[in-house]
Amino acid sequence: ANSEALLRRGLQLGEGAETAEAAATGVAAAAGADGDASRSDTKWLIEELRRRVEAAGLATQVLKLVPEGADPTAEADGEKEVDSGHNVTLLVVGCFDGGQRARRAAAATAAREGSSDAARLCAEAERLKLKLRCTEVHGVREKGRAAYAPFVAARRGRFEPFPSVLRQQLLRVILEQPYEPGTAVSGAGLDLAALLASGRLLQTLILH
């Protein structure tokens, strides 16, 4: 089915006769009621997306919006259920665990380094050889103009915090970069446009 082909492309699996689920997990999927394997349970897809994103060095949390009392099963590690009038599962990327201490730590990190996922974003900025703005202490050109230099993660304090738009761009690059587990700059190996076109991913939202 076209949806299945788009899903394979969305997971950067290449062409093949097996389903995206079988290619990604090694387990053959049972066909849906209409015989279309692409309509089988999507739990595997959420787990696969989460596994890839975390392997790429980013934090995740599964947020399940469910009608009140509709899901009697216990929450798994890294999941949170919220009673609502919806029945939707969100994969939150770049999140942090709840709790006042965690919120303070995340806020402090974001204030200091520009993102709660600073280490991974810094590594990506260095890999891309981005020239970023230096702090006034470490670089001001004549006539008061700001200086720019190739970003070096080990010298993070010499540069201004990443602006919001740059964090969003780096995050998307990491999500779509090839999946190479075990490497320092592995991406999640996702084609977001193809995932959206497959109908299995309904929407992407960027919050900042």
PDB file of C-alpha atoms in Angstrom:
ATOM      1  CA  ALA A   1       0.000   0.000   0.000  1.00  0.00           C
ATOM      2  CA  ASN A   2       1.132   3.571  -0.594  1.00  0.00           C
ATOM      3  CA  SER A   3       0.864   4.292   3.140  1.00  0.00           C
ATOM      4  CA  GLU A   4       3.244   1.433   3.880  1.00  0.00           C
ATOM      5  CA  ALA A   5       5.756   2.638   1.290  1.00  0.00           C
ATOM      6  CA  LEU A   6       5.650   6.135   2.770  1.00  0.00           C
ATOM      7  CA  LEU A   7       6.106   4.711   6.256  1.00  0.00           C
ATOM      8  CA  ARG A   8       9.214   2.809   5.116  1.00  0.00           C
ATOM      9  CA  ARG A   9      10.542   6.022   3.584  1.00  0.00           C
ATOM     10  CA  GLY A  10       9.688   7.923   6.754  1.00  0.00           C
ATOM     11  CA  LEU A  11      11.843   5.511   8.759  1.00  0.00           C
ATOM     12  CA  GLN A  12      14.560   5.580   6.074  1.00  0.00           C
ATOM     13  CA  LEU A  13      14.301   1.807   5.619  1.00  0.00           C
ATOM     14  CA  GLY A  14      14.665   1.771   1.849  1.00  0.00           C
ATOM     15  CA  GLU A  15      12.615  -0.391  -0.478  1.00  0.00           C
ATOM     16  CA  GLY A  16      11.587  -3.925   0.438  1.00  0.00           C
ATOM     17  CA  ALA A  17       8.767  -6.443   0.401  1.00  0.00           C
ATOM     18  CA  GLU A  18       8.369  -6.687   4.186  1.00  0.00           C
ATOM     19  CA  THR A  19       6.332  -4.231   6.225  1.00  0.00           C
ATOM     20  CA  ALA A  20       7.935  -1.263   7.952  1.00  0.00           C
ATOM     21  CA  GLU A  21       7.208  -2.887  11.308  1.00  0.00           C
ATOM     22  CA  ALA A  22       8.965  -6.110  10.315  1.00  0.00           C
ATOM     23  CA  ALA A  23      11.941  -4.214   8.877  1.00  0.00           C
ATOM     24  CA  ALA A  24      12.290  -2.014  11.958  1.00  0.00           C
ATOM     25  CA  THR A  25      11.603  -4.545  14.710  1.00  0.00           C
ATOM     26  CA  GLY A  26      12.301  -7.911  13.120  1.00  0.00           C
ATOM     27  CA  VAL A  27       8.779  -9.052  14.018  1.00  0.00           C
ATOM     28  CA  ALA A  28       6.185  -9.571  11.315  1.00  0.00           C
ATOM     29  CA  ALA A  29       2.994  -7.599  11.849  1.00  0.00           C
ATOM     30  CA  ALA A  30      -0.471  -9.093  11.762  1.00  0.00           C
ATOM     31  CA  ALA A  31      -2.563  -7.604   8.999  1.00  0.00           C
ATOM     32  CA  GLY A  32      -5.367  -5.238   9.922  1.00  0.00           C
ATOM     33  CA  ALA A  33      -9.039  -6.052   9.457  1.00  0.00           C
ATOM     34  CA  ASP A  34      -8.876  -4.939   5.832  1.00  0.00           C
ATOM     35  CA  GLY A  35      -5.746  -6.965   5.136  1.00  0.00           C
ATOM     36  CA  ASP A  36      -3.522  -3.883   5.097  1.00  0.00           C
ATOM     37  CA  ALA A  37      -0.561  -4.436   7.428  1.00  0.00           C
ATOM     38  CA  SER A  38       0.040  -0.673   7.565  1.00  0.00           C
ATOM     39  CA  ARG A  39      -3.136  -0.414   9.653  1.00  0.00           C
ATOM     40  CA  SER A  40      -1.910  -2.698  12.443  1.00  0.00           C
ATOM     41  CA  ASP A  41      -1.320  -1.497  15.992  1.00  0.00           C
ATOM     42  CA  THR A  42       0.833   1.653  16.082  1.00  0.00           C
ATOM     43  CA  LYS A  43       2.340   0.961  19.500  1.00  0.00           C
ATOM     44  CA  TRP A  44       5.426  -0.468  17.812  1.00  0.00           C
ATOM     45  CA  LEU A  45       5.855   2.745  15.818  1.00  0.00           C
ATOM     46  CA  ILE A  46       5.780   4.919  18.927  1.00  0.00           C
ATOM     47  CA  GLU A  47       8.360   2.672  20.574  1.00  0.00           C
ATOM     48  CA  GLU A  48      10.540   2.687  17.448  1.00  0.00           C
ATOM     49  CA  LEU A  49      10.424   6.478  17.160  1.00  0.00           C
ATOM     50  CA  ARG A  50      11.257   6.859  20.828  1.00  0.00           C
ATOM     51  CA  ARG A  51      14.133   4.380  20.631  1.00  0.00           C
ATOM     52  CA  ARG A  52      15.663   6.183  17.667  1.00  0.00           C
ATOM     53  CA  VAL A  53      15.272   9.669  19.127  1.00  0.00           C
ATOM     54  CA  GLU A  54      16.874   8.624  22.418  1.00  0.00           C
ATOM     55  CA  ALA A  55      19.701   6.867  20.552  1.00  0.00           C
ATOM     56  CA  ALA A  56      20.277  10.207  18.806  1.00  0.00           C
ATOM     57  CA  GLY A  57      20.951  11.778  22.212  1.00  0.00           C
ATOM     58  CA  LEU A  58      17.650  13.569  22.802  1.00  0.00           C
ATOM     59  CA  ALA A  59      15.254  13.210  25.717  1.00  0.00           C
ATOM     60  CA  THR A  60      11.718  11.913  25.147  1.00  0.00           C
ATOM     61  CA  GLN A  61       8.461  11.345  26.964  1.00  0.00           C
ATOM     62  CA  VAL A  62       5.327   9.612  25.726  1.00  0.00           C
ATOM     63  CA  LEU A  63       2.261  11.671  26.597  1.00  0.00           C
ATOM     64  CA  LYS A  64      -1.027   9.819  26.195  1.00  0.00           C
ATOM     65  CA  LEU A  65      -4.184  11.901  26.001  1.00  0.00           C
ATOM     66  CA  VAL A  66      -7.100   9.590  26.784  1.00  0.00           C
ATOM     67  CA  PRO A  67     -10.789   9.948  27.633  1.00  0.00           C
ATOM     68  CA  GLU A  68     -11.209   9.783  31.396  1.00  0.00           C
ATOM     69  CA  GLY A  69     -10.782   6.234  32.668  1.00  0.00           C
ATOM     70  CA  ALA A  70     -10.399   4.808  29.144  1.00  0.00           C
ATOM     71  CA  ASP A  71      -6.976   3.255  29.692  1.00  0.00           C
ATOM     72  CA  PRO A  72      -6.814   1.017  32.790  1.00  0.00           C
ATOM     73  CA  THR A  73      -3.249  -0.165  32.114  1.00  0.00           C
ATOM     74  CA  ALA A  74      -0.437   1.161  34.297  1.00  0.00           C
ATOM     75  CA  GLU A  75       1.857   3.801  32.858  1.00  0.00           C
ATOM     76  CA  ALA A  76       5.155   2.462  31.590  1.00  0.00           C
ATOM     77  CA  ASP A  77       8.470   4.131  32.336  1.00  0.00           C
ATOM     78  CA  GLY A  78       8.711   7.374  30.395  1.00  0.00           C
ATOM     79  CA  GLU A  79       4.954   7.577  29.826  1.00  0.00           C
ATOM     80  CA  LYS A  80       2.380   9.919  31.266  1.00  0.00           C
ATOM     81  CA  GLU A  81      -1.380   9.728  30.846  1.00  0.00           C
ATOM     82  CA  VAL A  82      -3.611  12.797  30.888  1.00  0.00           C
ATOM     83  CA  ASP A  83      -7.403  12.583  31.074  1.00  0.00           C
ATOM     84  CA  SER A  84      -8.898  14.541  28.201  1.00  0.00           C
ATOM     85  CA  GLY A  85     -11.552  14.401  25.553  1.00  0.00           C
ATOM     86  CA  HIS A  86      -8.998  13.094  23.056  1.00  0.00           C
ATOM     87  CA  ASN A  87      -7.465   9.733  22.262  1.00  0.00           C
ATOM     88  CA  VAL A  88      -4.036  10.732  20.961  1.00  0.00           C
ATOM     89  CA  THR A  89      -0.456   9.759  21.791  1.00  0.00           C
ATOM     90  CA  LEU A  90       2.248  12.426  21.669  1.00  0.00           C
ATOM     91  CA  LEU A  91       5.979  11.782  21.531  1.00  0.00           C
ATOM     92  CA  VAL A  92       7.540  14.797  23.239  1.00  0.00           C
ATOM     93  CA  VAL A  93      11.155  15.406  22.200  1.00  0.00           C
ATOM     94  CA  GLY A  94      13.524  17.518  24.276  1.00  0.00           C
ATOM     95  CA  CYS A  95      11.435  17.105  27.418  1.00  0.00           C
ATOM     96  CA  PHE A  96      12.555  16.623  31.006  1.00  0.00           C
ATOM     97  CA  ASP A  97      11.029  14.574  33.805  1.00  0.00           C
ATOM     98  CA  GLY A  98       8.589  16.347  36.082  1.00  0.00           C
ATOM     99  CA  GLY A  99       9.320  17.499  39.594  1.00  0.00           C
ATOM    100  CA  GLN A 100      10.415  20.848  40.982  1.00  0.00           C
ATOM    101  CA  ARG A 101      14.089  19.912  41.185  1.00  0.00           C
ATOM    102  CA  ALA A 102      14.128  18.686  37.579  1.00  0.00           C
ATOM    103  CA  ARG A 103      12.331  21.812  36.380  1.00  0.00           C
ATOM    104  CA  ARG A 104      14.848  24.051  38.145  1.00  0.00           C
ATOM    105  CA  ALA A 105      17.765  22.076  36.710  1.00  0.00           C
ATOM    106  CA  ALA A 106      16.317  22.209  33.188  1.00  0.00           C
ATOM    107  CA  ALA A 107      15.654  25.938  33.484  1.00  0.00           C
ATOM    108  CA  ALA A 108      19.204  26.549  34.706  1.00  0.00           C
ATOM    109  CA  THR A 109      20.657  24.522  31.846  1.00  0.00           C
ATOM    110  CA  ALA A 110      18.515  26.316  29.289  1.00  0.00           C
ATOM    111  CA  ALA A 111      19.496  29.709  30.702  1.00  0.00           C
ATOM    112  CA  ARG A 112      23.181  28.795  30.680  1.00  0.00           C
ATOM    113  CA  GLU A 113      23.465  26.866  27.421  1.00  0.00           C
ATOM    114  CA  GLY A 114      20.345  27.667  25.435  1.00  0.00           C
ATOM    115  CA  SER A 115      18.661  24.257  25.605  1.00  0.00           C
ATOM    116  CA  SER A 116      17.872  21.413  27.973  1.00  0.00           C
ATOM    117  CA  ASP A 117      19.401  19.148  25.301  1.00  0.00           C
ATOM    118  CA  ALA A 118      22.471  21.388  25.092  1.00  0.00           C
ATOM    119  CA  ALA A 119      25.172  18.727  24.838  1.00  0.00           C
ATOM    120  CA  ARG A 120      23.636  17.042  21.776  1.00  0.00           C
ATOM    121  CA  LEU A 121      22.740  20.323  20.102  1.00  0.00           C
ATOM    122  CA  CYS A 122      26.256  21.624  20.727  1.00  0.00           C
ATOM    123  CA  ALA A 123      27.761  18.511  19.174  1.00  0.00           C
ATOM    124  CA  GLU A 124      25.582  19.012  16.107  1.00  0.00           C
ATOM    125  CA  ALA A 125      26.473  22.698  15.795  1.00  0.00           C
ATOM    126  CA  GLU A 126      30.163  21.771  15.896  1.00  0.00           C
ATOM    127  CA  ARG A 127      29.684  18.967  13.355  1.00  0.00           C
ATOM    128  CA  LEU A 128      28.001  21.416  10.977  1.00  0.00           C
ATOM    129  CA  LYS A 129      30.891  23.876  11.478  1.00  0.00           C
ATOM    130  CA  LEU A 130      28.480  26.716  12.228  1.00  0.00           C
ATOM    131  CA  LYS A 131      29.899  30.183  12.761  1.00  0.00           C
ATOM    132  CA  LEU A 132      28.071  31.567  15.781  1.00  0.00           C
ATOM    133  CA  ARG A 133      28.101  34.788  17.720  1.00  0.00           C
ATOM    134  CA  CYS A 134      30.643  35.132  20.526  1.00  0.00           C
ATOM    135  CA  THR A 135      29.911  36.736  23.877  1.00  0.00           C
ATOM    136  CA  GLU A 136      31.086  40.311  24.391  1.00  0.00           C
ATOM    137  CA  VAL A 137      33.840  39.125  26.719  1.00  0.00           C
ATOM    138  CA  HIS A 138      35.335  36.760  24.142  1.00  0.00           C
ATOM    139  CA  GLY A 139      34.853  38.622  20.901  1.00  0.00           C
ATOM    140  CA  VAL A 140      33.872  42.149  19.918  1.00  0.00           C
ATOM    141  CA  ARG A 141      35.118  43.595  16.660  1.00  0.00           C
ATOM    142  CA  GLU A 142      36.021  47.194  16.091  1.00  0.00           C
ATOM    143  CA  LYS A 143      33.161  49.673  16.159  1.00  0.00           C
ATOM    144  CA  GLY A 144      31.340  47.438  18.629  1.00  0.00           C
ATOM    145  CA  ARG A 145      30.235  44.822  16.131  1.00  0.00           C
ATOM    146  CA  ALA A 146      29.773  41.304  17.446  1.00  0.00           C
ATOM    147  CA  ALA A 147      32.370  38.719  16.480  1.00  0.00           C
ATOM    148  CA  TYR A 148      31.540  35.294  15.068  1.00  0.00           C
ATOM    149  CA  ALA A 149      33.652  32.158  15.162  1.00  0.00           C
ATOM    150  CA  PRO A 150      33.352  28.452  14.301  1.00  0.00           C
ATOM    151  CA  PHE A 151      31.439  26.845  17.160  1.00  0.00           C
ATOM    152  CA  VAL A 152      33.390  24.507  19.453  1.00  0.00           C
ATOM    153  CA  ALA A 153      31.378  22.545  22.006  1.00  0.00           C
ATOM    154  CA  ALA A 154      34.257  22.400  24.474  1.00  0.00           C
ATOM    155  CA  ARG A 155      34.297  26.225  24.501  1.00  0.00           C
ATOM    156  CA  ARG A 156      30.535  26.642  24.874  1.00  0.00           C
ATOM    157  CA  GLY A 157      30.913  29.522  27.317  1.00  0.00           C
ATOM    158  CA  ARG A 158      32.582  31.693  24.673  1.00  0.00           C
ATOM    159  CA  PHE A 159      29.394  31.792  22.596  1.00  0.00           C
ATOM    160  CA  GLU A 160      25.975  33.341  23.057  1.00  0.00           C
ATOM    161  CA  PRO A 161      23.079  30.985  23.948  1.00  0.00           C
ATOM    162  CA  PHE A 162      21.504  29.395  20.893  1.00  0.00           C
ATOM    163  CA  PRO A 163      18.525  31.436  19.674  1.00  0.00           C
ATOM    164  CA  SER A 164      15.209  29.588  19.528  1.00  0.00           C
ATOM    165  CA  VAL A 165      15.180  29.283  15.741  1.00  0.00           C
ATOM    166  CA  LEU A 166      18.648  27.692  15.741  1.00  0.00           C
ATOM    167  CA  ARG A 167      17.616  25.131  18.384  1.00  0.00           C
ATOM    168  CA  GLN A 168      14.623  24.200  16.241  1.00  0.00           C
ATOM    169  CA  GLN A 169      16.796  23.841  13.135  1.00  0.00           C
ATOM    170  CA  LEU A 170      19.389  21.717  14.943  1.00  0.00           C
ATOM    171  CA  LEU A 171      16.664  19.518  16.407  1.00  0.00           C
ATOM    172  CA  ARG A 172      15.169  18.862  12.980  1.00  0.00           C
ATOM    173  CA  VAL A 173      18.602  18.085  11.519  1.00  0.00           C
ATOM    174  CA  ILE A 174      19.217  15.547  14.289  1.00  0.00           C
ATOM    175  CA  LEU A 175      15.808  13.923  13.782  1.00  0.00           C
ATOM    176  CA  GLU A 176      16.343  13.562  10.031  1.00  0.00           C
ATOM    177  CA  GLN A 177      20.044  12.682  10.081  1.00  0.00           C
ATOM    178  CA  PRO A 178      20.824   8.999   9.264  1.00  0.00           C
ATOM    179  CA  TYR A 179      20.408   6.568  12.136  1.00  0.00           C
ATOM    180  CA  GLU A 180      23.860   5.292  13.134  1.00  0.00           C
ATOM    181  CA  PRO A 181      23.552   3.911  16.685  1.00  0.00           C
ATOM    182  CA  GLY A 182      26.705   3.942  18.752  1.00  0.00           C
ATOM    183  CA  THR A 183      28.146   7.059  17.126  1.00  0.00           C
ATOM    184  CA  ALA A 184      28.379  10.440  18.833  1.00  0.00           C
ATOM    185  CA  VAL A 185      26.436  12.224  16.098  1.00  0.00           C
ATOM    186  CA  SER A 186      23.831   9.613  15.163  1.00  0.00           C
ATOM    187  CA  GLY A 187      20.525  11.008  14.023  1.00  0.00           C
ATOM    188  CA  ALA A 188      17.086   9.475  14.496  1.00  0.00           C
ATOM    189  CA  GLY A 189      16.878   8.512  10.819  1.00  0.00           C
ATOM    190  CA  LEU A 190      13.434  10.003  10.183  1.00  0.00           C
ATOM    191  CA  ASP A 191      11.871  11.604   7.130  1.00  0.00           C
ATOM    192  CA  LEU A 192       9.225  13.717   8.821  1.00  0.00           C
ATOM    193  CA  ALA A 193       7.499  14.725   5.570  1.00  0.00           C
ATOM    194  CA  ALA A 194       7.094  11.079   4.544  1.00  0.00           C
ATOM    195  CA  LEU A 195       5.836  10.090   8.005  1.00  0.00           C
ATOM    196  CA  LEU A 196       3.201  12.819   7.811  1.00  0.00           C
ATOM    197  CA  ALA A 197       2.234  11.765   4.276  1.00  0.00           C
ATOM    198  CA  SER A 198       1.819   8.145   5.436  1.00  0.00           C
ATOM    199  CA  GLY A 199      -0.962   9.211   7.791  1.00  0.00           C
ATOM    200  CA  ARG A 200       0.681   7.428  10.721  1.00  0.00           C
ATOM    201  CA  LEU A 201       2.170  10.651  12.091  1.00  0.00           C
ATOM    202  CA  LEU A 202      -0.646  13.175  12.316  1.00  0.00           C
ATOM    203  CA  GLN A 203       1.179  16.392  13.102  1.00  0.00           C
ATOM    204  CA  THR A 204       4.482  17.903  14.234  1.00  0.00           C
ATOM    205  CA  LEU A 205       4.465  20.819  16.655  1.00  0.00           C
ATOM    206  CA  ILE A 206       7.471  22.957  17.609  1.00  0.00           C
ATOM    207  CA  LEU A 207       7.178  24.574  21.026  1.00  0.00           C
ATOM    208  CA  HIS A 208       9.707  26.998  22.479  1.00  0.00           C
TER     209      HIS A 208
END
